[in-house]
CSV table of C-alpha atoms in Angstrom, one decimal:
chain,number,residue,atom,x,y,z
A,7,UNK,CA,9.6,9.8,28.3
A,8,UNK,CA,12.8,7.9,27.5
A,9,UNK,CA,13.0,5.0,25.0
A,10,UNK,CA,14.7,1.9,26.2
A,11,UNK,CA,17.7,0.6,24.2
A,12,UNK,CA,17.1,-3.0,25.3
A,13,UNK,CA,15.4,-5.6,23.0
A,14,UNK,CA,12.1,-7.0,24.1
A,15,UNK,CA,9.7,-4.1,24.2
A,16,UNK,CA,7.0,-4.4,21.6
A,17,UNK,CA,7.6,-1.2,19.5
A,18,UNK,CA,6.8,-1.6,15.8
A,19,UNK,CA,3.8,-3.4,14.3
A,20,UNK,CA,4.1,-4.2,10.6
A,21,UNK,CA,0.8,-4.5,8.8
A,22,UNK,CA,-0.2,-5.6,5.4
A,23,UNK,CA,-3.6,-6.0,3.7
A,24,UNK,CA,-5.0,-7.5,0.6
A,25,UNK,CA,-8.0,-5.6,-0.8
A,26,UNK,CA,-10.8,-6.2,-3.3
A,27,UNK,CA,-9.7,-3.3,-5.4
A,28,UNK,CA,-8.0,0.1,-5.4
A,29,UNK,CA,-10.7,2.4,-4.0
A,30,UNK,CA,-10.8,2.8,-0.2
A,31,UNK,CA,-14.4,4.1,-0.6
A,32,UNK,CA,-15.7,1.3,-2.8
A,33,UNK,CA,-13.6,-1.6,-1.9
A,34,UNK,CA,-12.8,-3.6,1.3
A,35,UNK,CA,-10.0,-5.4,3.0
A,36,UNK,CA,-10.1,-9.1,2.3
A,37,UNK,CA,-7.0,-10.2,4.3
A,38,UNK,CA,-5.0,-8.7,7.2
A,39,UNK,CA,-1.6,-9.6,8.7
A,40,UNK,CA,0.3,-8.1,11.5
A,41,UNK,CA,3.8,-8.8,12.7
A,42,UNK,CA,5.0,-7.2,16.0
A,43,UNK,CA,8.7,-6.3,16.3
A,44,UNK,CA,10.8,-5.2,19.3
A,45,UNK,CA,12.9,-2.0,19.2
A,46,UNK,CA,15.7,-3.9,17.4
A,47,UNK,CA,13.4,-5.4,14.8
A,48,UNK,CA,13.2,-8.9,16.2
A,49,UNK,CA,9.8,-10.6,15.6
A,50,UNK,CA,7.8,-11.0,18.8
A,51,UNK,CA,4.5,-12.3,17.4
A,52,UNK,CA,2.3,-12.4,14.3
A,53,UNK,CA,-1.3,-13.1,13.2
A,54,UNK,CA,-3.2,-13.2,10.0
A,55,UNK,CA,-6.8,-13.8,8.9
A,56,UNK,CA,-9.0,-13.6,5.8
A,57,UNK,CA,-11.7,-11.0,6.1
A,58,UNK,CA,-15.2,-11.3,4.7
A,59,UNK,CA,-15.7,-8.1,2.7
A,60,UNK,CA,-19.4,-8.6,2.1
A,61,UNK,CA,-18.8,-8.1,-1.6
A,62,UNK,CA,-17.0,-9.9,-4.4
A,63,UNK,CA,-13.4,-10.4,-3.6
A,64,UNK,CA,-12.2,-9.1,-6.9
A,65,UNK,CA,-9.8,-10.7,-9.4
A,66,UNK,CA,-8.1,-13.7,-7.7
A,67,UNK,CA,-5.0,-13.1,-9.9
A,68,UNK,CA,-4.2,-10.2,-7.7
A,69,UNK,CA,-4.4,-11.8,-4.2
A,70,UNK,CA,-5.1,-15.5,-4.7
A,71,UNK,CA,-8.4,-15.4,-2.7
A,72,UNK,CA,-11.7,-16.8,-4.0
A,73,UNK,CA,-15.2,-15.9,-2.9
A,74,UNK,CA,-15.6,-19.3,-1.2
A,75,UNK,CA,-12.5,-18.8,0.8
A,76,UNK,CA,-14.0,-15.9,2.8
A,77,UNK,CA,-17.5,-17.3,3.4
A,78,UNK,CA,-16.7,-18.2,7.1
A,79,UNK,CA,-14.1,-15.4,7.6
A,80,UNK,CA,-14.9,-12.7,10.1
A,81,UNK,CA,-16.0,-9.3,8.9
A,82,UNK,CA,-13.9,-6.3,9.8
A,83,UNK,CA,-16.4,-5.0,12.4
A,84,UNK,CA,-15.9,-8.3,14.3
A,85,UNK,CA,-12.2,-8.2,14.4
A,86,UNK,CA,-11.8,-4.4,14.8
A,87,UNK,CA,-11.3,-4.7,18.6
A,88,UNK,CA,-8.7,-7.4,18.2
A,89,UNK,CA,-6.8,-5.4,15.6
A,90,UNK,CA,-6.7,-2.3,17.9
A,91,UNK,CA,-5.0,-4.4,20.6
A,92,UNK,CA,-2.3,-5.3,18.1
A,93,UNK,CA,-1.8,-1.7,17.0
A,94,UNK,CA,-2.2,0.0,20.4
A,95,UNK,CA,1.0,1.6,21.7
A,96,UNK,CA,3.1,0.8,18.7
A,97,UNK,CA,4.5,2.6,15.6
A,98,UNK,CA,2.8,1.4,12.4
A,99,UNK,CA,5.2,0.0,9.7
A,100,UNK,CA,4.4,-1.2,6.3
A,101,UNK,CA,5.2,-1.2,2.6
A,102,UNK,CA,3.2,1.4,0.7
A,103,UNK,CA,1.7,2.2,4.1
A,104,UNK,CA,-0.4,5.2,2.9
A,105,UNK,CA,-2.4,2.8,0.7
A,106,UNK,CA,-3.0,0.4,3.6
A,107,UNK,CA,-3.8,3.2,6.0
A,108,UNK,CA,-6.4,4.6,3.6
A,109,UNK,CA,-8.2,1.3,3.7
A,110,UNK,CA,-7.9,1.0,7.5
A,111,UNK,CA,-9.3,4.5,7.9
A,112,UNK,CA,-12.4,3.6,5.9
A,113,UNK,CA,-12.9,0.2,7.5
A,114,UNK,CA,-12.7,1.7,11.0
A,115,UNK,CA,-15.1,4.5,9.9
A,116,UNK,CA,-17.6,1.9,8.6
A,117,UNK,CA,-17.3,0.1,12.0
A,118,UNK,CA,-18.2,3.4,13.7
A,119,UNK,CA,-14.8,4.4,15.0
A,120,UNK,CA,-12.1,6.9,14.0
A,121,UNK,CA,-8.6,5.5,13.7
A,122,UNK,CA,-6.1,8.0,15.3
A,123,UNK,CA,-3.3,9.5,13.3
A,124,UNK,CA,-0.8,6.8,14.4
A,125,UNK,CA,3.0,7.5,13.9
A,126,UNK,CA,3.9,5.5,10.8
A,127,UNK,CA,7.0,4.5,8.9
A,128,UNK,CA,6.7,3.4,5.2
A,129,UNK,CA,9.4,1.0,4.0
A,130,UNK,CA,8.7,2.0,0.4
A,131,UNK,CA,9.3,5.7,0.9
A,132,UNK,CA,12.3,5.2,3.2
A,133,UNK,CA,13.9,2.5,1.0
A,134,UNK,CA,16.0,4.9,-1.2
A,135,UNK,CA,17.7,6.3,1.9
A,136,UNK,CA,18.9,2.8,3.0
A,137,UNK,CA,19.1,1.2,-0.5
A,138,UNK,CA,20.7,3.8,-2.7
A,139,UNK,CA,20.9,1.6,-5.7
A,140,UNK,CA,17.3,0.6,-5.5
A,141,UNK,CA,15.7,0.4,-9.0
A,142,UNK,CA,12.0,0.7,-8.1
A,143,UNK,CA,9.4,0.9,-5.4
A,144,UNK,CA,7.8,-2.6,-5.2
A,145,UNK,CA,8.3,-4.8,-2.2
A,146,UNK,CA,9.9,-7.4,-4.5
A,147,UNK,CA,12.4,-4.9,-5.8
A,148,UNK,CA,13.2,-3.5,-2.3
A,149,UNK,CA,13.7,-7.0,-0.8
A,150,UNK,CA,15.9,-8.0,-3.8
A,151,UNK,CA,18.1,-4.9,-3.3
A,152,UNK,CA,18.4,-5.7,0.4
A,153,UNK,CA,19.1,-9.4,-0.1
A,154,UNK,CA,15.9,-10.5,1.6
A,155,UNK,CA,14.2,-13.6,0.2
A,156,UNK,CA,10.4,-13.2,-0.4
A,157,UNK,CA,9.4,-16.6,0.7
A,158,UNK,CA,6.0,-18.2,0.9
A,159,UNK,CA,2.8,-17.8,-1.1
A,160,UNK,CA,1.6,-14.4,-2.1
A,161,UNK,CA,-0.4,-13.3,0.9
A,162,UNK,CA,-0.7,-10.5,3.5
A,163,UNK,CA,1.4,-12.5,5.9
A,164,UNK,CA,4.2,-13.1,3.4
A,165,UNK,CA,4.3,-9.4,2.6
A,166,UNK,CA,4.2,-8.4,6.3
A,167,UNK,CA,7.0,-10.7,7.2
A,168,UNK,CA,9.1,-9.4,4.2
A,169,UNK,CA,8.3,-5.7,5.1
A,170,UNK,CA,9.3,-6.5,8.7
A,171,UNK,CA,12.6,-8.0,7.5
A,172,UNK,CA,13.2,-5.0,5.3
A,173,UNK,CA,12.6,-2.6,8.1
A,174,UNK,CA,15.0,-4.7,10.2
A,175,UNK,CA,17.7,-4.0,7.7
A,176,UNK,CA,17.0,-0.3,8.0
A,177,UNK,CA,17.4,-0.5,11.8
A,178,UNK,CA,20.6,-2.5,11.6
A,179,UNK,CA,22.3,0.2,9.4
A,180,UNK,CA,22.1,2.8,12.2
A,181,UNK,CA,23.8,2.6,15.7
A,182,UNK,CA,20.9,4.7,17.1
A,183,UNK,CA,17.3,5.4,15.9
A,184,UNK,CA,16.7,8.5,13.8
A,185,UNK,CA,15.4,11.2,16.1
A,186,UNK,CA,12.0,11.3,14.4
A,187,UNK,CA,11.5,7.6,15.0
A,188,UNK,CA,12.3,8.0,18.7
A,189,UNK,CA,9.6,10.6,18.8
A,190,UNK,CA,7.3,8.3,17.0
A,191,UNK,CA,7.8,5.6,19.7
A,192,UNK,CA,7.1,8.1,22.4
A,193,UNK,CA,3.9,9.4,20.7
A,194,UNK,CA,2.7,5.9,19.9
A,195,UNK,CA,3.0,4.8,23.6
A,196,UNK,CA,1.1,7.9,24.7
A,197,UNK,CA,-1.6,7.8,22.0
A,198,UNK,CA,-5.2,7.2,23.0
A,199,UNK,CA,-7.2,4.7,20.9
A,200,UNK,CA,-11.0,4.6,20.8
A,201,UNK,CA,-12.7,1.9,22.9
A,202,UNK,CA,-13.7,-0.7,20.4
A,203,UNK,CA,-15.8,-3.6,21.8
A,204,UNK,CA,-14.2,-7.0,21.8
A,205,UNK,CA,-16.3,-9.8,20.2
A,206,UNK,CA,-15.6,-13.5,19.7
A,207,UNK,CA,-14.7,-14.5,16.2
A,208,UNK,CA,-12.9,-17.4,14.5
A,209,UNK,CA,-9.6,-16.7,12.8
A,210,UNK,CA,-9.7,-17.7,9.1
A,211,UNK,CA,-6.2,-18.3,7.8
A,212,UNK,CA,-5.4,-19.1,4.2
A,213,UNK,CA,-5.7,-22.8,3.5
A,214,UNK,CA,-2.2,-23.0,1.9
A,215,UNK,CA,-0.5,-21.6,5.1
A,216,UNK,CA,0.0,-24.9,7.0
A,217,UNK,CA,1.3,-23.3,10.1
A,218,UNK,CA,-1.9,-21.4,10.5
A,219,UNK,CA,-4.1,-24.3,9.6
A,220,UNK,CA,-2.6,-26.4,12.4
A,221,UNK,CA,-2.8,-23.6,15.0
A,222,UNK,CA,-5.5,-23.0,17.6
A,223,UNK,CA,-6.1,-19.6,19.2
A,224,UNK,CA,-4.0,-20.4,22.3
A,225,UNK,CA,-1.0,-21.3,20.1
A,226,UNK,CA,-1.2,-18.1,18.0
A,227,UNK,CA,2.0,-16.0,18.3
A,228,UNK,CA,1.4,-13.2,20.8
A,229,UNK,CA,3.1,-10.3,22.4
A,230,UNK,CA,1.8,-10.2,26.0
A,231,UNK,CA,-0.1,-12.3,28.6
A,232,UNK,CA,-3.1,-10.1,28.0
A,233,UNK,CA,-3.2,-10.9,24.4
A,234,UNK,CA,-2.8,-14.6,25.2
A,235,UNK,CA,-6.1,-14.4,27.2
A,236,UNK,CA,-7.7,-12.6,24.3
A,237,UNK,CA,-6.5,-15.2,21.8
A,238,UNK,CA,-7.9,-18.0,23.9
A,239,UNK,CA,-11.3,-16.3,24.0
A,240,UNK,CA,-11.5,-16.0,20.2
A,241,UNK,CA,-13.3,-19.3,19.6
A,242,UNK,CA,-16.7,-18.0,18.4
A,243,UNK,CA,-18.1,-18.5,15.0
A,244,UNK,CA,-18.3,-15.8,12.4
A,245,UNK,CA,-21.6,-14.7,10.9
A,246,UNK,CA,-19.7,-14.1,7.6
A,247,UNK,CA,-22.2,-13.0,5.0
A,248,UNK,CA,-21.8,-14.4,1.5
A,249,UNK,CA,-20.1,-12.1,-1.0
A,250,UNK,CA,-22.1,-10.7,-3.9
A,251,UNK,CA,-20.5,-11.5,-7.2
A,252,UNK,CA,-20.0,-8.7,-9.8
A,253,UNK,CA,-19.5,-8.8,-13.5
A,254,UNK,CA,-16.0,-9.0,-15.0
A,255,UNK,CA,-14.7,-5.9,-16.7
A,256,UNK,CA,-12.4,-5.5,-19.8
A,257,UNK,CA,-8.7,-5.4,-18.8
A,258,UNK,CA,-5.2,-5.1,-20.0
A,259,UNK,CA,-3.6,-8.5,-19.7
A,260,UNK,CA,0.0,-8.2,-20.8
A,261,UNK,CA,3.1,-10.1,-19.7
A,262,UNK,CA,5.2,-7.5,-21.4
A,263,UNK,CA,3.7,-4.7,-19.3
A,264,UNK,CA,4.1,-6.7,-16.1
A,265,UNK,CA,7.8,-7.3,-16.9
A,266,UNK,CA,8.4,-3.6,-17.7
A,267,UNK,CA,6.8,-2.6,-14.4
A,268,UNK,CA,9.2,-5.0,-12.5
A,269,UNK,CA,12.2,-3.3,-14.2
A,270,UNK,CA,11.0,0.3,-14.2
A,271,UNK,CA,12.8,2.8,-11.9
A,272,UNK,CA,11.1,5.1,-9.5
A,273,UNK,CA,11.3,8.9,-9.9
A,274,UNK,CA,13.3,10.6,-7.1
A,275,UNK,CA,10.9,13.6,-7.3
A,276,UNK,CA,7.9,11.5,-6.2
A,277,UNK,CA,6.1,12.9,-3.2
A,278,UNK,CA,4.9,10.4,-0.5
A,279,UNK,CA,1.3,10.4,-1.7
A,280,UNK,CA,2.2,10.1,-5.4
A,281,UNK,CA,4.7,7.3,-4.5
A,282,UNK,CA,1.9,5.5,-2.7
A,283,UNK,CA,-0.5,6.0,-5.6
A,284,UNK,CA,2.0,4.7,-8.1
A,285,UNK,CA,2.9,1.8,-5.8
A,286,UNK,CA,-0.7,0.7,-5.9
A,287,UNK,CA,-0.7,1.1,-9.7
A,288,UNK,CA,2.5,-1.0,-9.8
A,289,UNK,CA,0.7,-3.8,-8.0
A,290,UNK,CA,-2.4,-3.6,-10.2
A,291,UNK,CA,-0.3,-3.8,-13.4
A,292,UNK,CA,2.2,-6.3,-12.1
A,293,UNK,CA,-0.7,-8.8,-11.7
A,294,UNK,CA,-1.0,-8.5,-15.5
A,295,UNK,CA,-4.5,-7.3,-15.2
A,296,UNK,CA,-5.6,-3.6,-15.1
A,297,UNK,CA,-9.3,-3.4,-15.7
A,298,UNK,CA,-11.4,-0.5,-16.8
A,299,UNK,CA,-13.1,-0.6,-13.4
A,300,UNK,CA,-9.8,-0.4,-11.6
A,301,UNK,CA,-8.8,2.6,-13.7
A,302,UNK,CA,-12.0,4.4,-12.6
A,303,UNK,CA,-11.3,3.6,-9.0
A,304,UNK,CA,-7.8,5.2,-9.3
A,305,UNK,CA,-9.5,8.5,-9.0
A,306,UNK,CA,-11.0,7.5,-5.6
A,307,UNK,CA,-7.6,6.3,-4.5
A,308,UNK,CA,-6.0,9.6,-5.6
A,309,UNK,CA,-8.7,11.5,-3.5
A,310,UNK,CA,-8.1,9.3,-0.5
A,311,UNK,CA,-4.3,10.2,-0.7
A,312,UNK,CA,-5.1,13.9,-1.2
A,313,UNK,CA,-3.7,14.0,-4.7
A,314,UNK,CA,-5.1,16.7,-7.1
A,315,UNK,CA,-6.5,15.8,-10.5
A,316,UNK,CA,-3.6,17.7,-12.2
A,317,UNK,CA,-1.1,15.9,-10.0
A,318,UNK,CA,-2.7,12.6,-10.8
A,319,UNK,CA,-2.5,13.4,-14.5
A,320,UNK,CA,1.2,14.3,-14.2
A,321,UNK,CA,1.8,11.1,-12.3
A,322,UNK,CA,0.1,9.1,-15.1
A,323,UNK,CA,2.3,10.7,-17.7
A,324,UNK,CA,5.5,10.1,-15.7
A,325,UNK,CA,4.4,6.5,-15.1
A,326,UNK,CA,3.9,5.8,-18.8
A,327,UNK,CA,7.1,7.7,-19.6
A,328,UNK,CA,9.0,5.4,-17.2
A,329,UNK,CA,7.4,2.3,-18.7
A,330,UNK,CA,8.3,3.5,-22.2
A,331,UNK,CA,11.9,4.3,-21.3
A,332,UNK,CA,12.2,0.8,-19.7
A,333,UNK,CA,10.7,-0.8,-22.8
A,334,UNK,CA,13.5,0.8,-24.9
A,335,UNK,CA,16.1,-1.3,-22.9
A,336,UNK,CA,16.5,-3.6,-26.0
A,337,UNK,CA,16.7,-0.5,-28.3
A,338,UNK,CA,13.2,-1.2,-29.8
A,339,UNK,CA,9.5,-0.9,-29.1
A,340,UNK,CA,7.6,-3.4,-31.2
A,341,UNK,CA,4.1,-2.8,-32.5
A,342,UNK,CA,2.7,-5.2,-29.9
A,343,UNK,CA,4.6,-3.4,-27.1
A,344,UNK,CA,3.3,-0.1,-28.3
A,345,UNK,CA,-0.2,-1.4,-28.4
A,346,UNK,CA,0.2,-2.5,-24.8
A,347,UNK,CA,1.5,0.9,-23.7
A,348,UNK,CA,-1.3,2.6,-25.5
A,349,UNK,CA,-3.8,0.3,-23.8
A,350,UNK,CA,-2.3,1.2,-20.3
A,351,UNK,CA,-2.4,4.9,-21.3
A,352,UNK,CA,-6.0,4.7,-22.3
A,353,UNK,CA,-6.9,3.3,-18.9
A,354,UNK,CA,-5.0,6.2,-17.4
A,355,UNK,CA,-6.8,8.8,-19.5
A,356,UNK,CA,-3.8,9.4,-21.9
A,357,UNK,CA,-4.6,9.5,-25.6
A,358,UNK,CA,-2.6,7.3,-28.1
A,359,UNK,CA,-1.0,10.5,-29.4
A,360,UNK,CA,0.3,11.4,-25.9
A,361,UNK,CA,1.6,7.8,-25.4
A,362,UNK,CA,3.3,7.9,-28.8
A,363,UNK,CA,4.9,11.2,-27.7
A,364,UNK,CA,6.2,9.6,-24.5
A,365,UNK,CA,7.5,6.6,-26.4
A,366,UNK,CA,9.4,8.9,-28.8
A,367,UNK,CA,10.5,11.2,-26.1
A,368,UNK,CA,12.2,8.3,-24.3
A,369,UNK,CA,13.7,6.8,-27.5
A,370,UNK,CA,17.5,6.6,-26.7
A,371,UNK,CA,18.3,7.0,-30.4
A,372,UNK,CA,16.0,10.0,-31.0
A,373,UNK,CA,17.5,13.4,-31.8
A,374,UNK,CA,17.0,16.0,-29.2
A,375,UNK,CA,13.8,18.0,-29.8
A,376,UNK,CA,12.4,15.5,-32.4
A,377,UNK,CA,9.6,14.2,-30.2
A,378,UNK,CA,6.1,15.3,-31.3
A,379,UNK,CA,4.2,17.9,-29.4
A,380,UNK,CA,2.2,16.7,-26.5
A,381,UNK,CA,-0.9,18.0,-24.9
A,382,UNK,CA,0.0,20.4,-22.0
A,383,UNK,CA,-1.1,19.4,-18.5
A,384,UNK,CA,-3.3,21.8,-16.6
A,385,UNK,CA,-1.2,24.6,-14.9
A,386,UNK,CA,-1.6,25.9,-11.4
A,387,UNK,CA,0.1,29.0,-9.9
A,388,UNK,CA,2.1,28.5,-6.7
A,389,UNK,CA,0.0,28.7,-3.6
A,390,UNK,CA,-2.2,26.9,-1.2
A,391,UNK,CA,-5.2,24.8,-2.5
A,392,UNK,CA,-8.1,23.1,-0.8
A,393,UNK,CA,-7.9,19.4,-0.1
A,394,UNK,CA,-9.2,17.6,-3.2
A,395,UNK,CA,-11.0,15.0,-1.1
A,396,UNK,CA,-13.0,17.6,0.8
A,397,UNK,CA,-11.2,17.1,4.1
A,398,UNK,CA,-10.0,20.0,6.4
A,399,UNK,CA,-6.6,21.2,5.3
A,400,UNK,CA,-4.6,22.6,2.4
A,401,UNK,CA,-2.0,21.5,-0.1
A,402,UNK,CA,1.0,23.7,-1.1
A,403,UNK,CA,2.1,23.9,-4.7
A,404,UNK,CA,5.5,25.5,-5.4
A,405,UNK,CA,5.1,25.7,-9.2
A,406,UNK,CA,6.6,22.2,-9.7
A,407,UNK,CA,5.5,19.8,-7.0
A,408,UNK,CA,2.7,19.4,-4.4
A,409,UNK,CA,3.6,19.0,-0.7
A,410,UNK,CA,2.1,16.3,1.6
A,411,UNK,CA,-1.4,16.9,2.8
A,412,UNK,CA,-1.4,19.3,5.7
A,413,UNK,CA,-4.3,19.2,8.1
A,414,UNK,CA,-5.7,22.5,9.4
A,415,UNK,CA,-4.9,23.2,13.0
């Protein structure tokens, strides 16, 4: 099957989701946005809706969504068939896509369907290849490095549009598509999706997005005549169950930590799953709130991304090490800043002694070898290990790093 070089064929679908928390098992999607691009990266259509998660929406500081905002929003089961039509036949694109995909997998599973292993391209993991001077991994950092304005309120649609524009800059840097991406297009167009029933539901856009508030289903941006007919049919009312509130948990609330995260560089040795894990941690900390509950759910996220406990611990140490090194930019770490780093470390299962060691280790004025001894991380011999999430497949450890999750054939 050949891939056309002409613009106009719907090829890529950029997706972004806001969630109630970090655990794909325990939390739910609370907002979805999709942007369809042609082969050259031109936008062909977009759509967004809030999603009633059937639970508390989580801290509004993170996504700006309140419980009352989702009362009349569709539940995922209602919009699953609609979403499949946007995804069908296209390559999935997104920023920190492994995180989003983990939630999509769980949402489709709850709805009674298995999401196929769709060809996917993550703008976060591909960014260093196209933005060699890139300082970090967040969408804001990547867009700034590419000269892309991140316009609009914080929302799934704002992020999907930005990720689409970022991906467009990747496409523009090459006269032809990388060969794996060409193969992705061919696979996506041949891929079989499950038959998901279509049901009527009412789109529920964010109130502050005036373009969506003024739109009716027939005016919604679309990518084909068939989708126009579907959009016109989506005029039913949602059954939207009211969310159940939960108690607030203690949290780290530090402007200093948020600023350090924004300036912290990424490690070039990060594997794809670890990068996705730390990207989610970036977002949690950048909101200036990392709660004890969120810290507990990081283990669920690590499992969903097939990251071993030892690998997660190493990622936590590297993360705090990077924060500490960034904090030394002004050649000092104050008592208040140290307390914030210790608080983050505590939520990541690092003792104050370990955090102090990382602070001293990254002190630019410290003499070599003067850092205090630190607790050694668990050691594994090189070899294949079972998937930590109990799924079929193995992970390879070469003595230093873990490979991507490999499914059994």
